Amino acid sequence: MNDYARLRKLIGSDAAGPAVRGWARDFMTAVLDGSVEVGAIRHPLGFLCFPAWREGGLGVCVHVWTDGLRSHPTTSAMHAHSWDLLSVVLYGEVGNEILEVESSADRATHRIFEIHSGADGDVVRASERLVRYRTRSSEHFRAGEVYTLPHGVFHLSDVRGEAATVVLGEVRRGRPDRSLGALATADHWVHRTSCTRTETRRAAQTVLDHLQAPTLPEQLEDRCEQAT
């Protein structure tokens, strides 16, 4: 059973949070000791991506937000995936603002950009579509919680402080990733920077330190509530 199928099964179980954390501990331990040769990549949206498994339009990654290793997008952090997302929060808190985007020729605030990814980076192409947006809803998820985002939904991730997620993706063919950018921004190329071996190991150790903490904050809160 590949990692995607295994994690889909774990996420569907009653013990999704602990089970996925166990998988993540094993994966990061293998990265740290070198038995799995995976290098973290600085994603333009500000997190580190550990590509754990990819095949046939399916993928598994670990996304890590940590101080000192963040990058910034060339358009904006408002984006829509070309793939369906299923994610489990390992630690920290992840927020998503779901955006409603509408075409607007006279009161446009942003342009939609299409992102075509390759092995060396991303080609970011300006489309003809001018839009404005509003926040439709907000949602927040803590350690052990599962969330989904279907392809094509514009959103803005809000992650403050340290956090990590396990992400399962299923690509929808023929649909590029998209983002919102300034009206005058031109087509451009974005190189994705790989972390050094030292940076990768440091990030893996950070994840392990969080996962090996004896008690998660939300578990303490739950116990306090039960005691009262």
GROMACS .gro file of C-alpha atoms in nm:
model
  228
    1MET     CA    1   0.000   0.000   0.000
    2ASN     CA    2   0.148   0.339  -0.100
    3ASP     CA    3   0.162   0.636   0.137
    4TYR     CA    4  -0.138   0.807  -0.024
    5ALA     CA    5  -0.366   0.506   0.013
    6ARG     CA    6  -0.238   0.439   0.366
    7LEU     CA    7  -0.299   0.795   0.481
    8ARG     CA    8  -0.643   0.812   0.320
    9LYS     CA    9  -0.731   0.505   0.524
   10LEU     CA   10  -0.583   0.649   0.843
   11ILE     CA   11  -0.765   0.979   0.799
   12GLY     CA   12  -1.093   0.793   0.767
   13SER     CA   13  -1.039   0.614   1.100
   14ASP     CA   14  -1.160   0.721   1.443
   15ALA     CA   15  -0.800   0.790   1.551
   16ALA     CA   16  -0.702   1.003   1.249
   17GLY     CA   17  -0.494   1.256   1.443
   18PRO     CA   18  -0.269   1.015   1.640
   19ALA     CA   19  -0.238   0.778   1.343
   20VAL     CA   20  -0.124   1.050   1.102
   21ARG     CA   21   0.112   1.192   1.365
   22GLY     CA   22   0.266   0.846   1.394
   23TRP     CA   23   0.321   0.835   1.018
   24ALA     CA   24   0.475   1.184   1.027
   25ARG     CA   25   0.711   1.087   1.310
   26ASP     CA   26   0.833   0.786   1.111
   27PHE     CA   27   0.876   0.995   0.796
   28MET     CA   28   1.066   1.278   0.965
   29THR     CA   29   1.287   1.030   1.152
   30ALA     CA   30   1.378   0.873   0.816
   31VAL     CA   31   1.454   1.217   0.672
   32LEU     CA   32   1.672   1.299   0.970
   33ASP     CA   33   1.875   0.977   0.963
   34GLY     CA   34   1.907   0.983   0.584
   35SER     CA   35   1.719   0.661   0.511
   36VAL     CA   36   1.474   0.870   0.305
   37GLU     CA   37   1.643   1.115   0.068
   38VAL     CA   38   1.400   1.405   0.063
   39GLY     CA   39   1.498   1.771   0.056
   40ALA     CA   40   1.265   2.041   0.185
   41ILE     CA   41   1.163   2.309  -0.066
   42ARG     CA   42   1.083   2.671   0.014
   43HIS     CA   43   0.732   2.720  -0.120
   44PRO     CA   44   0.642   3.070  -0.248
   45LEU     CA   45   0.345   3.076  -0.008
   46GLY     CA   46   0.572   3.083   0.293
   47PHE     CA   47   0.611   2.726   0.415
   48LEU     CA   48   0.855   2.440   0.368
   49CYS     CA   49   0.732   2.147   0.163
   50PHE     CA   50   0.860   1.794   0.219
   51PRO     CA   51   0.743   1.595  -0.089
   52ALA     CA   52   0.690   1.250   0.061
   53TRP     CA   53   0.527   1.060  -0.227
   54ARG     CA   54   0.392   1.140  -0.576
   55GLU     CA   55   0.256   0.922  -0.853
   56GLY     CA   56  -0.017   0.940  -1.116
   57GLY     CA   57  -0.171   1.270  -1.010
   58LEU     CA   58  -0.173   1.181  -0.640
   59GLY     CA   59   0.066   1.323  -0.384
   60VAL     CA   60   0.158   1.339  -0.017
   61CYS     CA   61   0.352   1.629   0.135
   62VAL     CA   62   0.432   1.763   0.477
   63HIS     CA   63   0.401   2.142   0.501
   64VAL     CA   64   0.597   2.315   0.776
   65TRP     CA   65   0.571   2.677   0.888
   66THR     CA   66   0.875   2.772   1.093
   67ASP     CA   67   1.053   3.097   1.171
   68GLY     CA   68   1.359   3.188   0.968
   69LEU     CA   69   1.282   2.973   0.662
   70ARG     CA   70   0.984   3.151   0.508
   71SER     CA   71   0.956   3.300   0.160
   72HIS     CA   72   0.704   3.539   0.004
   73PRO     CA   73   0.489   3.509  -0.311
   74THR     CA   74   0.547   3.737  -0.610
   75THR     CA   75   0.174   3.790  -0.664
   76SER     CA   76  -0.014   3.746  -0.335
   77ALA     CA   77  -0.098   3.475  -0.083
   78MET     CA   78  -0.453   3.448  -0.223
   79HIS     CA   79  -0.463   3.138  -0.439
   80ALA     CA   80  -0.664   2.844  -0.573
   81HIS     CA   81  -0.529   2.492  -0.617
   82SER     CA   82  -0.558   2.282  -0.930
   83TRP     CA   83  -0.602   1.982  -0.703
   84ASP     CA   84  -0.834   1.863  -0.428
   85LEU     CA   85  -0.674   1.896  -0.085
   86LEU     CA   86  -0.720   1.678   0.222
   87SER     CA   87  -0.511   1.780   0.521
   88VAL     CA   88  -0.447   1.693   0.885
   89VAL     CA   89  -0.294   1.945   1.124
   90LEU     CA   90   0.001   1.793   1.307
   91TYR     CA   91   0.056   2.084   1.546
   92GLY     CA   92  -0.012   2.455   1.567
   93GLU     CA   93  -0.318   2.620   1.416
   94VAL     CA   94  -0.407   2.668   1.050
   95GLY     CA   95  -0.668   2.917   0.938
   96ASN     CA   96  -0.828   2.950   0.596
   97GLU     CA   97  -1.020   3.248   0.466
   98ILE     CA   98  -1.247   3.132   0.184
   99LEU     CA   99  -1.273   3.402  -0.081
  100GLU     CA  100  -1.547   3.485  -0.328
  101VAL     CA  101  -1.396   3.621  -0.649
  102GLU     CA  102  -1.600   3.800  -0.915
  103SER     CA  103  -1.512   3.962  -1.245
  104SER     CA  104  -1.509   4.341  -1.233
  105ALA     CA  105  -1.402   4.550  -1.530
  106ASP     CA  106  -1.447   4.891  -1.366
  107ARG     CA  107  -1.379   4.825  -0.994
  108ALA     CA  108  -1.117   4.551  -1.019
  109THR     CA  109  -0.856   4.527  -0.746
  110HIS     CA  110  -0.662   4.225  -0.873
  111ARG     CA  111  -0.576   4.021  -1.181
  112ILE     CA  112  -0.595   3.641  -1.192
  113PHE     CA  113  -0.264   3.469  -1.268
  114GLU     CA  114  -0.221   3.112  -1.387
  115ILE     CA  115   0.071   2.917  -1.244
  116HIS     CA  116   0.228   2.641  -1.449
  117SER     CA  117   0.473   2.440  -1.240
  118GLY     CA  118   0.771   2.246  -1.365
  119ALA     CA  119   1.077   2.077  -1.222
  120ASP     CA  120   1.273   2.404  -1.203
  121GLY     CA  121   1.000   2.638  -1.083
  122ASP     CA  122   0.679   2.814  -1.181
  123VAL     CA  123   0.578   3.016  -1.486
  124VAL     CA  124   0.334   3.280  -1.358
  125ARG     CA  125   0.116   3.412  -1.641
  126ALA     CA  126  -0.119   3.709  -1.625
  127SER     CA  127  -0.468   3.632  -1.749
  128GLU     CA  128  -0.712   3.878  -1.900
  129ARG     CA  129  -0.951   3.838  -1.608
  130LEU     CA  130  -0.974   4.136  -1.371
  131VAL     CA  131  -1.153   4.073  -1.043
  132ARG     CA  132  -1.238   4.190  -0.698
  133TYR     CA  133  -1.293   3.966  -0.397
  134ARG     CA  134  -1.451   3.944  -0.054
  135THR     CA  135  -1.409   3.701   0.235
  136ARG     CA  136  -1.695   3.453   0.232
  137SER     CA  137  -1.604   3.261   0.547
  138SER     CA  138  -1.319   3.183   0.786
  139GLU     CA  139  -1.225   2.854   0.946
  140HIS     CA  140  -0.955   2.747   1.192
  141PHE     CA  141  -0.814   2.402   1.262
  142ARG     CA  142  -0.598   2.275   1.545
  143ALA     CA  143  -0.380   1.969   1.597
  144GLY     CA  144  -0.552   1.644   1.501
  145GLU     CA  145  -0.827   1.812   1.299
  146VAL     CA  146  -0.893   1.735   0.932
  147TYR     CA  147  -0.994   1.984   0.665
  148THR     CA  148  -1.057   1.978   0.291
  149LEU     CA  149  -1.041   2.229   0.008
  150PRO     CA  150  -1.174   2.144  -0.338
  151HIS     CA  151  -0.984   2.257  -0.646
  152GLY     CA  152  -1.061   2.603  -0.781
  153VAL     CA  153  -1.157   2.763  -0.448
  154PHE     CA  154  -0.967   3.084  -0.379
  155HIS     CA  155  -0.847   3.110  -0.022
  156LEU     CA  156  -0.590   3.271   0.203
  157SER     CA  157  -0.405   3.060   0.457
  158ASP     CA  158  -0.350   3.221   0.796
  159VAL     CA  159  -0.074   3.049   0.993
  160ARG     CA  160   0.087   3.229   1.284
  161GLY     CA  161   0.375   3.075   1.468
  162GLU     CA  162   0.491   2.717   1.432
  163ALA     CA  163   0.264   2.470   1.253
  164ALA     CA  164   0.275   2.164   1.029
  165THR     CA  165   0.025   1.966   0.824
  166VAL     CA  166   0.015   1.643   0.627
  167VAL     CA  167  -0.139   1.719   0.288
  168LEU     CA  168  -0.291   1.475   0.040
  169GLY     CA  169  -0.353   1.606  -0.310
  170GLU     CA  170  -0.543   1.474  -0.611
  171VAL     CA  171  -0.469   1.667  -0.930
  172ARG     CA  172  -0.753   1.774  -1.160
  173ARG     CA  173  -0.614   1.753  -1.513
  174GLY     CA  174  -0.617   2.064  -1.729
  175ARG     CA  175  -0.666   2.306  -1.439
  176PRO     CA  176  -0.370   2.531  -1.350
  177ASP     CA  177  -0.303   2.669  -1.005
  178ARG     CA  178  -0.415   3.031  -0.983
  179SER     CA  179  -0.341   3.334  -0.770
  180LEU     CA  180  -0.451   3.693  -0.734
  181GLY     CA  181  -0.195   3.961  -0.810
  182ALA     CA  182  -0.161   4.331  -0.877
  183LEU     CA  183  -0.326   4.462  -1.192
  184ALA     CA  184   0.002   4.570  -1.352
  185THR     CA  185   0.212   4.265  -1.267
  186ALA     CA  186   0.360   4.102  -1.578
  187ASP     CA  187   0.436   3.739  -1.662
  188HIS     CA  188   0.738   3.612  -1.472
  189TRP     CA  189   0.931   3.305  -1.360
  190VAL     CA  190   0.959   3.191  -0.998
  191HIS     CA  191   1.240   2.956  -0.897
  192ARG     CA  192   1.166   2.728  -0.605
  193THR     CA  193   1.466   2.712  -0.375
  194SER     CA  194   1.568   2.385  -0.222
  195CYS     CA  195   1.683   2.384   0.138
  196THR     CA  196   2.031   2.265   0.217
  197ARG     CA  197   2.078   1.930   0.387
  198THR     CA  198   2.141   2.113   0.714
  199GLU     CA  199   1.823   2.322   0.677
  200THR     CA  200   1.622   2.013   0.585
  201ARG     CA  201   1.748   1.823   0.889
  202ARG     CA  202   1.685   2.121   1.115
  203ALA     CA  203   1.326   2.150   0.991
  204ALA     CA  204   1.273   1.774   1.032
  205GLN     CA  205   1.404   1.793   1.387
  206THR     CA  206   1.169   2.084   1.459
  207VAL     CA  207   0.873   1.875   1.348
  208LEU     CA  208   0.989   1.579   1.558
  209ASP     CA  209   1.034   1.799   1.863
  210HIS     CA  210   0.674   1.915   1.834
  211LEU     CA  211   0.538   1.566   1.767
  212GLN     CA  212   0.731   1.413   2.055
  213ALA     CA  213   0.601   1.666   2.308
  214PRO     CA  214   0.433   1.461   2.584
  215THR     CA  215   0.104   1.651   2.578
  216LEU     CA  216  -0.044   1.878   2.316
  217PRO     CA  217  -0.205   2.207   2.432
  218GLU     CA  218  -0.552   2.108   2.310
  219GLN     CA  219  -0.531   1.781   2.502
  220LEU     CA  220  -0.460   1.979   2.819
  221GLU     CA  221  -0.764   2.196   2.751
  222ASP     CA  222  -0.984   1.892   2.694
  223ARG     CA  223  -0.869   1.736   3.020
  224CYS     CA  224  -0.940   2.059   3.209
  225GLU     CA  225  -1.289   2.074   3.062
  226GLN     CA  226  -1.354   1.710   3.157
  227ALA     CA  227  -1.230   1.775   3.512
  228THR     CA  228  -1.477   2.059   3.559
   0.00000   0.00000   0.00000
